[in-house]
XYZ file of C-alpha atoms in Angstrom:
657
model
C -0.043 0.061 0.091
C 1.638 3.318 -1.093
C 1.831 6.471 0.901
C -0.911 8.129 -1.003
C -3.373 5.311 -0.486
C -2.491 5.192 3.125
C -3.229 8.956 3.507
C -6.543 8.375 1.697
C -7.772 5.862 4.041
C -6.733 7.871 7.072
C -8.827 10.740 6.027
C -11.858 8.557 5.288
C -11.424 7.147 8.749
C -11.275 10.570 10.264
C -14.321 11.904 8.445
C -16.403 8.778 9.071
C -15.632 7.758 12.625
C -18.532 5.234 12.724
C -16.672 2.863 10.548
C -14.058 2.481 13.103
C -13.946 1.456 16.583
C -14.817 4.118 18.882
C -12.611 4.883 21.721
C -13.759 4.527 25.139
C -12.452 4.476 28.686
C -11.115 0.991 28.345
C -10.003 0.880 24.465
C -8.307 3.826 22.848
C -6.514 3.763 19.476
C -3.802 6.257 18.350
C -4.273 8.445 21.514
C -2.035 9.475 24.408
C -3.079 8.311 27.728
C -2.543 11.164 30.177
C -1.856 9.300 33.293
C 1.470 8.657 35.093
C 0.662 4.965 36.302
C 0.250 4.174 32.526
C 3.120 5.985 30.960
C 5.236 2.801 30.928
C 2.631 0.176 29.994
C 3.002 -1.493 26.796
C 0.604 -0.571 23.975
C -0.439 -3.312 21.625
C -0.902 -2.144 18.109
C -2.023 -3.531 14.624
C 1.038 -5.212 12.816
C -0.231 -4.032 9.545
C -0.054 -0.412 10.549
C 3.450 1.362 10.056
C 3.871 4.598 11.786
C 6.582 7.200 11.545
C 7.772 9.070 14.570
C 9.967 12.253 14.922
C 13.115 11.784 16.633
C 14.267 13.280 20.003
C 17.596 12.630 21.474
C 16.623 12.045 25.054
C 14.649 9.017 24.984
C 14.312 5.808 22.874
C 11.456 3.652 21.766
C 11.677 -0.055 21.008
C 9.167 -1.389 18.669
C 8.835 -5.426 18.689
C 6.730 -6.785 15.886
C 5.800 -10.272 14.703
C 6.076 -9.081 11.049
C 9.078 -9.777 9.033
C 10.405 -6.267 9.338
C 11.746 -4.648 12.841
C 12.625 -1.024 12.660
C 13.800 1.397 15.402
C 12.456 4.851 15.666
C 13.505 7.774 17.824
C 10.677 9.222 19.951
C 9.449 12.208 21.830
C 11.439 13.280 24.885
C 8.320 13.405 26.888
C 7.537 9.507 26.840
C 9.082 6.164 26.922
C 6.942 3.498 25.432
C 7.205 -0.067 24.357
C 4.884 -1.004 21.491
C 4.250 -4.649 20.824
C 2.467 -5.652 17.623
C 0.903 -8.982 16.991
C -0.855 -10.217 13.823
C -4.279 -9.717 15.516
C -5.747 -6.476 16.323
C -5.447 -5.861 19.998
C -6.377 -2.773 21.794
C -5.425 -1.589 25.344
C -8.558 -2.961 26.976
C -6.566 -4.972 29.452
C -4.545 -2.007 30.529
C -7.441 0.206 31.004
C -10.303 -1.947 32.140
C -9.597 -1.189 35.908
C -8.464 2.274 35.542
C -9.990 5.897 35.185
C -8.173 7.646 32.412
C -8.238 11.168 30.871
C -7.484 11.101 27.216
C -6.188 13.818 24.802
C -5.206 13.612 21.135
C -1.384 13.562 20.363
C -0.111 16.747 18.735
C 0.881 14.621 15.758
C -2.616 13.394 15.054
C -3.704 16.331 12.945
C -0.651 15.903 10.684
C -1.851 12.507 9.737
C -5.137 14.010 8.138
C -5.786 16.517 5.539
C -6.783 19.921 6.699
C -10.209 19.586 5.309
C -11.076 16.558 7.457
C -9.758 18.189 10.566
C -11.637 21.218 9.978
C -14.897 19.326 9.318
C -14.442 17.477 12.597
C -13.906 20.475 14.494
C -17.107 22.134 13.095
C -19.027 19.180 14.015
C -17.821 19.604 17.643
C -18.549 23.288 17.674
C -22.059 22.477 16.475
C -22.367 19.959 19.216
C -21.356 22.484 21.827
C -23.725 25.143 20.458
C -26.686 22.747 20.542
C -25.803 21.623 24.160
C -25.635 25.167 25.400
C -29.026 25.934 23.599
C -30.544 23.024 25.301
C -29.100 23.745 28.629
C -26.923 20.403 28.645
C -23.740 21.782 30.210
C -22.070 20.163 33.254
C -19.252 20.895 35.645
C -17.583 18.584 38.132
C -14.663 18.581 40.355
C -14.858 14.838 41.061
C -11.280 13.471 40.671
C -12.922 10.144 39.338
C -16.019 11.023 37.482
C -15.756 8.893 34.542
C -19.133 6.914 35.327
C -21.023 10.311 35.750
C -19.269 11.877 32.404
C -20.052 8.775 30.539
C -23.643 8.808 31.128
C -24.041 12.679 30.715
C -22.033 12.574 27.371
C -24.146 9.686 26.094
C -27.170 11.988 26.867
C -25.852 14.779 24.571
C -24.232 16.914 27.373
C -20.975 18.725 27.132
C -18.403 19.178 30.035
C -17.326 22.738 30.984
C -13.612 22.394 31.843
C -12.876 25.298 34.350
C -11.197 25.712 37.736
C -14.626 26.656 39.325
C -18.246 26.141 38.135
C -18.843 30.048 37.647
C -15.457 30.687 35.857
C -15.911 33.310 33.216
C -14.738 33.542 29.614
C -11.081 32.449 28.633
C -11.000 30.078 31.659
C -13.722 27.921 30.175
C -12.803 25.265 27.932
C -14.737 22.476 26.065
C -13.108 19.508 24.569
C -14.066 16.716 22.141
C -13.734 13.490 24.256
C -13.195 11.579 20.977
C -10.645 13.573 18.985
C -9.325 15.980 21.616
C -10.377 19.467 19.896
C -10.504 22.255 22.369
C -12.796 25.282 22.096
C -12.149 28.166 24.532
C -15.210 30.018 25.265
C -15.457 33.731 24.686
C -18.402 34.455 26.557
C -19.672 33.502 30.047
C -21.297 29.922 29.935
C -22.701 28.779 33.224
C -23.297 24.842 33.677
C -26.732 23.531 33.995
C -25.520 20.611 36.380
C -22.927 20.962 39.048
C -21.309 17.853 40.595
C -19.206 18.564 43.472
C -18.065 17.075 46.919
C -17.306 20.565 48.355
C -19.672 22.939 49.981
C -21.381 25.430 47.616
C -22.764 28.867 48.710
C -26.374 28.361 47.301
C -26.831 32.079 46.830
C -24.293 31.927 43.941
C -26.578 29.472 41.829
C -29.360 30.413 39.498
C -32.719 28.977 39.981
C -32.545 26.520 37.072
C -29.044 25.251 38.029
C -28.983 21.554 39.292
C -26.423 20.653 41.971
C -25.811 17.818 44.317
C -25.643 19.784 47.649
C -27.765 20.476 50.684
C -27.206 22.767 53.701
C -27.608 22.068 57.468
C -28.074 18.304 57.298
C -27.872 17.660 61.133
C -28.758 14.005 60.598
C -25.425 13.347 58.804
C -23.542 13.812 62.085
C -23.474 11.454 65.069
C -24.636 14.092 67.573
C -27.105 15.516 64.999
C -28.684 12.318 64.215
C -29.263 11.756 68.070
C -30.678 15.249 68.507
C -33.158 15.217 65.558
C -34.459 11.795 66.407
C -34.877 12.846 70.112
C -36.824 15.926 69.132
C -38.858 13.959 66.552
C -39.840 11.525 69.321
C -41.320 14.388 71.459
C -43.248 16.119 68.533
C -45.054 12.956 67.273
C -46.108 9.566 67.974
C -43.097 7.807 66.185
C -40.729 5.938 68.429
C -37.087 5.953 67.234
C -36.000 3.422 69.826
C -37.537 0.668 67.461
C -34.793 1.414 65.020
C -32.053 3.544 66.538
C -29.986 2.619 69.655
C -30.010 4.739 72.603
C -27.670 7.495 72.323
C -26.302 10.423 74.566
C -24.396 13.732 73.609
C -21.861 14.511 76.387
C -21.742 18.239 75.035
C -25.261 18.696 76.636
C -25.336 19.507 80.473
C -27.786 16.770 81.588
C -26.816 14.064 79.079
C -24.163 12.629 81.168
C -26.352 11.995 84.076
C -29.055 10.430 81.899
C -26.286 8.168 80.632
C -25.435 7.201 83.999
C -28.993 6.235 84.826
C -29.278 4.249 81.612
C -25.953 2.375 82.387
C -27.255 1.419 85.831
C -30.552 0.336 84.581
C -29.006 -1.758 81.810
C -26.896 -3.299 84.594
C -29.879 -4.231 86.648
C -31.576 -5.787 83.537
C -28.263 -7.673 82.836
C -28.299 -9.172 86.351
C -31.767 -10.677 85.782
C -30.625 -11.972 82.230
C -27.491 -13.602 83.992
C -29.859 -15.328 86.409
C -31.871 -16.921 83.514
C -28.992 -17.723 81.404
C -26.956 -19.420 84.421
C -30.071 -21.495 85.275
C -30.633 -22.673 81.800
C -33.793 -20.471 81.123
C -34.289 -17.507 78.651
C -37.152 -15.378 77.437
C -37.605 -17.887 74.598
C -36.835 -21.137 76.367
C -39.024 -22.280 79.227
C -37.025 -25.405 79.904
C -35.278 -25.460 83.451
C -32.410 -27.823 83.672
C -31.692 -30.279 86.483
C -29.545 -29.261 89.570
C -26.510 -31.249 88.036
C -26.619 -29.115 84.835
C -26.789 -25.951 86.914
C -23.733 -27.045 88.947
C -22.007 -27.776 85.715
C -22.776 -24.272 84.367
C -21.581 -22.730 87.652
C -18.346 -24.538 87.432
C -17.746 -23.353 83.801
C -18.490 -19.926 84.767
C -16.129 -19.923 87.570
C -13.370 -21.494 85.644
C -13.757 -18.793 82.969
C -12.732 -16.232 85.422
C -9.415 -17.998 86.071
C -8.773 -18.505 82.297
C -9.432 -14.924 81.704
C -6.853 -13.762 84.239
C -9.436 -11.986 86.371
C -8.118 -13.475 89.474
C -9.922 -15.910 91.782
C -13.585 -16.071 91.338
C -15.704 -14.962 94.389
C -19.440 -15.368 95.402
C -21.558 -12.110 95.272
C -24.501 -12.182 97.866
C -27.946 -12.587 96.436
C -28.896 -9.067 97.476
C -27.767 -7.779 94.132
C -30.582 -9.854 92.442
C -33.087 -8.340 94.921
C -31.705 -4.752 94.026
C -31.937 -5.580 90.404
C -35.512 -6.727 90.664
C -36.594 -3.656 92.556
C -34.890 -1.274 90.195
C -36.457 -3.080 87.256
C -39.934 -3.000 88.810
C -39.584 0.793 89.324
C -38.277 1.110 85.656
C -41.315 -0.917 84.391
C -43.750 1.554 86.118
C -41.969 4.483 84.804
C -42.207 3.189 81.092
C -45.871 2.539 81.545
C -46.840 5.757 83.466
C -45.460 8.656 81.242
C -47.235 11.341 83.240
C -45.290 10.443 86.416
C -41.872 11.845 87.497
C -38.745 9.889 86.428
C -38.054 7.213 88.808
C -35.898 5.267 86.634
C -33.324 4.198 89.344
C -35.168 4.825 92.527
C -34.814 1.109 93.429
C -30.748 1.425 93.623
C -29.933 3.267 96.751
C -26.144 2.494 96.760
C -25.361 2.752 93.087
C -21.520 2.417 93.679
C -21.795 -0.699 95.552
C -24.207 -2.227 92.966
C -21.919 -1.471 90.131
C -18.951 -3.008 91.858
C -20.704 -6.208 92.611
C -22.133 -6.066 88.874
C -18.356 -5.824 87.661
C -17.488 -8.800 89.738
C -20.231 -10.890 88.100
C -19.921 -9.708 84.555
C -16.101 -8.923 84.235
C -14.571 -11.353 86.739
C -16.810 -14.354 86.520
C -18.155 -14.134 90.054
C -21.124 -16.445 90.881
C -24.376 -15.099 92.708
C -25.718 -17.079 95.697
C -28.887 -18.909 95.462
C -29.690 -17.411 91.954
C -31.920 -20.349 91.151
C -34.683 -18.989 93.675
C -35.184 -16.006 91.645
C -35.511 -17.527 88.163
C -39.260 -17.188 87.922
C -39.251 -13.634 89.196
C -36.714 -12.536 86.694
C -38.294 -14.167 83.868
C -41.789 -12.595 84.574
C -40.325 -9.125 85.057
C -38.254 -9.399 81.986
C -41.170 -10.548 79.871
C -43.068 -7.496 80.907
C -40.063 -5.046 80.290
C -39.731 -6.737 76.810
C -43.295 -5.507 75.848
C -42.412 -1.777 76.417
C -38.732 -1.816 75.856
C -37.870 -2.604 72.208
C -34.154 -2.519 72.874
C -34.225 -5.090 75.565
C -33.089 -8.066 73.360
C -29.990 -6.218 71.886
C -28.644 -5.011 75.214
C -26.947 -8.277 76.438
C -25.522 -8.613 79.777
C -22.083 -6.936 79.530
C -23.375 -3.409 79.340
C -20.911 -2.389 76.297
C -21.454 1.051 74.763
C -19.801 2.511 71.779
C -18.064 5.852 71.951
C -17.702 8.063 68.786
C -16.305 11.428 68.180
C -19.362 13.499 67.078
C -17.857 14.778 63.929
C -15.686 12.059 62.575
C -16.116 9.585 59.803
C -14.684 6.253 58.328
C -14.667 4.752 61.888
C -11.985 7.037 63.166
C -11.851 7.185 66.990
C -14.642 4.486 67.647
C -14.092 2.414 70.445
C -16.239 -0.200 72.674
C -16.278 0.510 76.489
C -17.944 -1.236 79.355
C -16.626 0.608 82.325
C -18.781 3.517 83.625
C -15.790 5.565 84.981
C -13.952 5.326 81.704
C -16.945 6.488 79.691
C -17.679 9.347 81.917
C -14.196 10.557 81.583
C -14.933 11.433 77.947
C -15.296 14.895 77.121
C -17.941 17.059 75.280
C -16.953 16.172 71.741
C -18.041 12.652 72.292
C -21.279 10.772 71.588
C -22.000 7.479 73.497
C -24.267 5.006 71.932
C -25.684 1.614 73.136
C -23.669 -1.137 71.481
C -25.726 -4.019 70.103
C -24.379 -7.125 71.936
C -26.302 -9.722 70.278
C -25.961 -8.954 66.443
C -26.792 -11.301 63.645
C -23.610 -13.055 62.635
C -22.470 -14.568 59.324
C -20.257 -17.584 59.924
C -19.635 -16.258 63.444
C -18.441 -12.778 62.174
C -19.856 -9.329 62.606
C -20.928 -7.277 59.595
C -22.987 -4.134 58.853
C -24.730 -3.173 55.607
C -24.463 0.209 53.726
C -27.545 1.180 52.096
C -27.701 4.105 49.616
C -30.672 6.331 49.012
C -31.346 9.525 47.087
C -33.177 12.652 48.038
C -34.218 14.818 45.123
C -36.298 17.316 46.967
C -37.175 18.435 50.526
C -40.317 20.281 49.774
C -42.091 17.895 49.084
C -39.727 15.513 50.828
C -38.718 12.808 47.984
C -36.857 9.676 49.049
C -35.538 7.138 46.584
C -34.264 3.768 47.752
C -31.664 1.852 45.975
C -32.307 -1.916 45.751
C -28.650 -3.008 45.738
C -26.389 -2.657 48.884
C -23.201 -4.243 50.223
C -22.090 -5.795 53.484
C -18.853 -5.086 55.342
C -17.344 -7.815 57.361
C -14.980 -7.634 60.400
C -11.613 -9.417 59.868
C -11.890 -11.193 63.234
C -14.413 -13.717 64.571
C -17.036 -11.956 66.979
C -16.545 -12.168 70.582
C -17.362 -9.941 73.697
C -14.193 -10.947 75.558
C -12.212 -8.451 73.631
C -13.488 -5.037 72.687
C -10.926 -4.227 70.022
C -11.676 -2.235 66.818
C -10.711 -5.243 64.649
C -13.555 -7.149 65.908
C -16.319 -4.627 66.439
C -15.972 -1.882 63.923
C -16.742 -2.961 60.518
C -15.896 0.133 58.386
C -13.952 -0.802 55.246
C -11.550 2.093 55.724
C -10.352 0.328 58.934
C -10.523 -3.319 57.995
C -8.690 -3.078 54.696
C -5.548 -2.175 56.797
C -5.837 -5.334 58.948
C -5.099 -8.948 58.290
C -7.918 -11.473 58.398
C -7.898 -13.955 61.198
C -6.416 -17.176 60.231
C -9.374 -19.128 61.927
C -12.058 -17.331 59.929
C -14.599 -19.337 58.061
C -13.459 -20.100 54.543
C -16.742 -18.874 53.038
C -16.108 -15.381 54.232
C -14.773 -13.088 51.355
C -11.059 -12.131 51.493
C -11.826 -8.592 50.745
C -14.394 -8.390 53.674
C -17.334 -7.195 51.475
C -20.384 -8.896 49.998
C -22.803 -7.669 47.457
C -26.653 -7.877 48.762
C -27.456 -10.686 46.494
C -24.733 -12.762 48.073
C -26.241 -12.112 51.459
C -29.642 -13.152 50.108
C -28.057 -16.344 48.949
C -26.556 -17.059 52.386
C -30.181 -16.392 53.835
C -31.368 -19.088 51.516
C -28.868 -21.681 52.881
C -29.921 -21.084 56.420
C -33.638 -21.509 55.478
C -34.278 -17.587 56.146
C -34.860 -16.381 52.495
C -38.136 -14.727 53.354
C -36.636 -12.312 56.066
C -34.980 -10.152 53.247
C -38.529 -8.815 51.904
C -40.630 -9.180 55.019
C -38.150 -7.898 57.787
C -34.920 -6.484 56.564
C -36.115 -4.159 53.530
C -39.244 -2.818 55.089
C -37.354 -2.220 58.562
C -34.697 -0.193 56.550
C -37.251 1.767 54.558
C -39.127 2.677 57.793
C -35.891 3.843 59.531
C -34.870 6.020 56.702
C -38.325 7.641 56.342
C -38.876 8.449 59.922
C -35.180 9.837 60.109
C -35.697 12.048 57.062
C -38.957 13.332 58.318
C -37.305 14.368 61.583
C -34.512 16.055 59.666
C -36.995 18.110 57.662
C -37.511 20.862 60.050
C -33.825 21.821 60.240
C -32.874 21.535 56.463
C -32.105 24.720 54.381
C -32.434 23.828 50.817
C -33.466 24.980 47.307
C -35.166 23.683 44.425
C -33.214 21.657 41.747
C -30.874 20.150 44.468
C -30.286 16.448 45.098
C -27.674 14.361 46.717
C -26.850 10.612 47.649
C -26.753 9.447 51.166
C -25.340 6.193 52.679
C -26.915 4.654 55.728
C -25.164 2.044 57.713
C -27.287 -0.703 59.419
C -26.661 -3.628 61.883
C -29.148 -6.439 62.462
C -30.226 -8.062 65.636
C -30.528 -11.990 65.911
C -34.206 -11.447 64.832
C -32.942 -9.760 61.501
C -34.457 -6.436 62.753
C -32.344 -3.656 61.136
C -31.024 -0.807 63.589
C -29.647 2.303 62.079
C -26.133 3.376 63.244
C -25.409 6.351 61.134
C -25.960 8.366 57.866
C -23.262 9.351 55.674
C -23.536 12.559 53.522
C -21.850 12.224 50.058
C -20.612 8.732 50.843
C -17.455 7.563 49.163
C -18.214 5.422 45.969
C -14.670 4.515 45.064
C -14.387 1.332 43.097
C -11.642 -0.349 45.174
C -13.148 -3.706 45.622
C -14.857 -6.129 43.147
C -18.164 -5.518 44.927
C -17.913 -1.839 44.528
C -17.260 -2.299 40.715
C -20.506 -4.168 40.542
C -22.635 -1.454 42.414
C -21.192 1.937 41.465
C -21.392 2.150 37.730
C -25.050 1.093 37.538
C -26.022 3.150 40.519
C -24.402 6.293 38.798
C -26.307 5.690 35.631
C -29.553 5.146 37.738
C -28.881 8.366 39.521
C -28.680 10.204 36.151
C -31.958 8.509 35.301
C -33.800 9.886 38.431
C -32.285 13.370 38.387
C -32.348 14.108 34.523
C -34.536 11.599 32.662
C -37.312 11.405 35.287
C -37.977 15.272 35.049
C -38.856 14.992 31.269
C -40.501 11.627 31.532
C -42.076 10.315 34.836
C -42.710 6.974 33.382
C -39.023 6.463 32.285
C -36.860 3.496 33.675
C -35.168 4.534 36.822
C -33.030 1.408 37.243
C -32.418 0.127 40.501
C -34.138 3.166 42.559
C -37.574 2.975 43.992
C -39.729 5.974 45.127
C -40.515 4.940 48.591
C -41.764 8.321 50.111
C -43.210 11.698 48.695
C -44.614 14.323 50.784
C -48.418 14.910 49.866
C -49.080 18.497 50.886
C -46.647 21.237 51.156
C -46.707 25.108 50.721
C -44.975 25.119 47.406
C -42.419 27.878 48.238
C -39.888 25.685 49.819
C -40.729 26.644 53.458
C -43.307 25.751 56.074
C -46.119 28.227 56.240
C -46.764 29.937 59.603
C -50.382 28.580 59.601
C -49.072 25.022 59.560
C -46.778 23.282 62.053
C -44.537 20.316 61.124
C -47.058 17.943 62.827
C -49.995 19.255 60.794
C -48.552 18.433 57.384
C -50.305 15.399 55.797
C -47.842 12.864 54.659
C -48.235 10.159 51.944
C -45.875 7.043 51.850
C -45.327 5.579 48.418
C -44.224 2.336 49.654
C -45.410 1.448 53.099
C -42.551 -0.473 54.819
């Protein structure tokens, strides 16, 4: 093939790009990949294509070919590349399949085509930019890894504004052809119609028709704020957050620490009653009372555990501790069933210090209580009554473990489990203390939590979209309450990825400590509980999110044309009931595991369907998102009217969980 013929074919392929394989994020032909990690990767090219390169004396290029000719060329001083050619056409899919890349055309590309072809393609891109501006399809983003968003928007005919800030003016705004790299510098002010950012935006800088993923004053996305809004919500309506949110105390408040001390003492009293049932072979679910021989064996095991755990010699605690616990629980039951009475939660415990000391002997040091078998029936009856009015009785356990969290931290930083009253009370005002779920649902003996994403597209009316796919995060260590270390009890991936998995873990657990929700549903089928996903888990999570967002509504400052993604973390009790731990604003969706690669790209596409496509066509396919809640009546001006209080608003649930 002579030189003239080659030049003609290149011009044809440039003018009619549909005849050639389109470049994408994973396969790019004859382009420069602008990424340091790929600069020294081999690029496999067509053996039939012969290319000329200009020489620079600073670097060398080696071309290895399977064809009969091998020629050495000198290369540009900015790159060092090895090009391997085979008889079959192979692109760089394998190199780019797991990487986010930014591409731009080589400066030598235009020299390969005639001026008319280059001019024609540039005019086509200019027309596309003008059309997108007229249709208000210009977006700007500061996401470092936004290929999923960009791919979805470009496929919808949007163009990207490349500028340091979203409101940058003329000469600082550039539009670039994602296929051929042609750049257009704007000569007039072009503001984006869609702004995607992880940073705070001053909403007054935005026009009414500009869409952005940003809300202000979301108290529920901090640990202290979530505790506060749910407590206020409990006082203003009939909802009971204690059915889905563990008890929580903010030490920044004056009376919160004393309220926590009362709760700790009451939980200890209930723990004594549970200890009596367990030690004597009876539980709230099991009515069987073992023989005296079995009880003596259990007592021997309990006392030997104290020696094994290096707590020193086990001692016998007088039965007075059971009587004190029974009286305290009886007063607590009366307090829960008579809301109009004064708070007498711990009136039955006169000597708190002595009671807590004996409680530590039993729970921490393996001591035994005298004549505990005499009180089995009393303890059982009273716990059954408390269970009817206290939805968190089953998750409390006996150890009285609480989890302390810095009120404004994320990614599991600073979180620690504690079970000593003096140690917890020594924490400062920047801490939040939450009741730890001592009896969680386990998978192969290992603790896990679940990250559930949801989308809010409007606050007035409140509109919540629930994503059908989620993922589980596992601890790297088998579950035990004998150790309160972070590796066992904190499942955040940011922490667990730095730890080594225990060698004695179950082989069916994932090495990367993450499961797709579909894998969890398969596990439920293996244990004969496949029905709980649709009957308990999903309805429970929807209910918790709806109630929490309704509680947040009073404190939100928002605008129309705003949306954002949230990540909620749930833990499950032994009965599969979900418990909301916290809500993350702008959660990380980095594709750093195989599970995230399955979830993130389709979820990003579905977000664009809800935010963009749904506005034009309410009947469009919204992918994995489900509209679970939309407010029925609102004032229409973005604020609550003075004539209507928050409680007066009528609410309609799209999907009743």
